XYZ file of C-alpha atoms in Angstrom:
167
model
C 106.224 104.956 96.817
C 104.611 105.633 93.462
C 101.004 106.658 93.066
C 99.021 107.159 89.878
C 95.587 108.760 90.351
C 93.383 108.565 87.220
C 90.553 110.980 86.648
C 87.745 109.845 84.292
C 85.919 111.772 81.581
C 83.258 112.731 84.114
C 85.888 114.507 86.212
C 85.595 111.968 89.030
C 88.243 109.516 90.238
C 88.317 106.330 88.218
C 91.165 104.360 89.798
C 94.264 104.818 91.821
C 97.363 102.552 91.594
C 100.017 102.423 94.338
C 103.408 100.701 94.385
C 105.249 100.767 97.710
C 107.834 99.057 99.898
C 106.783 98.429 103.441
C 109.353 97.796 106.201
C 108.210 95.994 109.369
C 109.159 97.893 112.565
C 108.520 94.832 114.740
C 108.228 91.059 114.378
C 104.988 89.465 113.326
C 103.470 92.174 111.057
C 100.657 90.371 109.218
C 99.096 93.061 107.066
C 99.364 96.632 105.722
C 96.263 98.866 106.331
C 94.934 100.402 103.129
C 92.484 103.193 103.846
C 89.889 103.487 101.109
C 89.339 107.119 99.933
C 85.796 108.495 99.762
C 83.898 106.936 96.863
C 86.150 103.853 96.576
C 84.374 100.557 96.309
C 87.331 98.186 96.819
C 90.924 97.341 96.323
C 92.574 94.821 93.932
C 95.932 93.616 95.070
C 98.276 93.052 92.116
C 101.391 91.899 94.003
C 102.768 91.136 97.480
C 99.582 90.482 99.492
C 95.940 89.539 99.327
C 92.949 91.673 100.238
C 91.902 90.635 103.694
C 89.400 91.916 106.267
C 87.543 95.206 105.658
C 87.161 97.358 108.819
C 84.601 100.113 109.171
C 85.227 103.077 111.470
C 82.607 105.642 112.562
C 83.198 109.005 110.926
C 85.967 107.684 108.641
C 86.430 105.654 105.474
C 86.928 101.871 105.614
C 90.299 100.197 105.866
C 91.120 96.995 103.941
C 93.840 94.846 105.440
C 96.360 93.842 102.752
C 97.545 90.510 104.239
C 101.136 89.414 103.611
C 101.744 85.738 102.591
C 103.707 85.285 105.795
C 104.244 87.566 108.836
C 107.119 89.994 108.381
C 110.012 90.146 110.854
C 111.445 93.419 112.105
C 113.417 95.052 109.265
C 111.939 92.811 106.586
C 110.639 94.629 103.525
C 107.544 93.689 101.482
C 106.817 95.141 98.045
C 103.122 95.865 97.379
C 101.223 96.907 94.337
C 97.461 97.501 94.543
C 94.703 99.452 92.781
C 91.765 101.218 94.426
C 88.645 101.159 92.288
C 85.892 103.818 92.434
C 82.169 103.628 91.873
C 81.029 105.011 88.483
C 79.136 108.300 88.170
C 80.666 110.060 91.132
C 80.874 113.845 91.440
C 83.658 115.844 89.842
C 86.705 116.428 92.014
C 89.256 119.259 92.155
C 92.078 117.840 94.193
C 94.108 114.742 95.159
C 95.850 114.747 98.507
C 98.458 112.317 99.779
C 98.606 112.219 103.571
C 101.628 111.037 105.537
C 101.059 110.598 109.246
C 104.470 108.971 109.629
C 107.488 109.479 107.375
C 107.149 108.374 103.781
C 110.323 108.467 101.647
C 110.578 108.941 97.865
C 106.961 109.900 97.278
C 106.242 110.097 93.510
C 102.750 111.303 92.563
C 101.009 111.441 89.163
C 97.475 112.584 88.408
C 96.294 111.660 84.900
C 93.487 113.576 83.274
C 91.346 112.428 80.307
C 91.829 114.003 76.849
C 88.672 116.021 77.474
C 87.988 117.815 79.685
C 91.391 118.948 80.875
C 91.737 121.251 83.885
C 92.307 124.915 83.145
C 94.986 125.211 85.864
C 96.775 122.832 88.241
C 98.853 123.504 91.397
C 101.077 121.386 93.666
C 99.696 122.217 97.081
C 100.037 121.597 100.807
C 97.275 121.786 103.423
C 97.230 121.858 107.214
C 94.860 118.885 107.433
C 94.134 115.682 105.494
C 90.449 116.661 105.136
C 89.294 120.188 104.416
C 91.795 122.392 106.260
C 93.630 125.491 105.108
C 95.660 125.748 101.987
C 99.254 126.444 103.134
C 101.090 126.763 99.810
C 100.743 126.147 96.113
C 103.014 126.095 93.046
C 101.641 126.147 89.462
C 102.219 122.892 87.543
C 101.945 122.508 83.745
C 100.125 119.566 82.224
C 102.379 117.185 80.273
C 101.485 116.392 76.674
C 99.755 113.208 77.849
C 97.518 115.216 80.157
C 99.197 114.258 83.411
C 100.922 116.162 86.180
C 103.836 114.736 88.246
C 105.619 115.762 91.476
C 108.358 114.013 93.398
C 108.997 114.555 97.110
C 112.152 113.040 98.757
C 110.233 112.776 102.082
C 106.743 113.550 103.370
C 106.033 113.488 107.105
C 103.049 114.680 109.151
C 101.745 116.428 106.003
C 98.973 116.644 103.493
C 100.229 117.443 100.003
C 99.069 116.854 96.458
C 97.478 118.535 93.488
C 94.551 120.804 93.185
C 92.957 122.099 89.956
C 90.150 124.098 88.434
C 88.158 122.857 85.458
């Protein structure tokens, strides 16, 4: 799975692109659930599915069903690429978390910052919960010349990990 999270000049999320392979664990899998993060207004599917039904859940963010062209059989793999789009003029953020409730292999995360402003410091971090929660660990990360940070994790399971920064 590869994720590229783009922060706009206002310090708020601008877009988020994901490329992933999904393996069906049973016959007849018709869609992949894409949970929209806070502030997201929709999802554009670039490859492997089409945006289907949007489901609302009390106390949580909506889920958009990314419908496969045909149901997957057990063991069959589908390749998906999609981009989550955010509403303009949102509030500035200071972290991006990737949550894995089940096992996710080969997780490759990038956060891209604008030329100005750039964060003063950035850390790779883990938390004990996908929302709020306690910071468990952090490792300083240097910005690349293009203003991005990158981290690869061979496997992520029952975890919340990502980047946090200060402006």
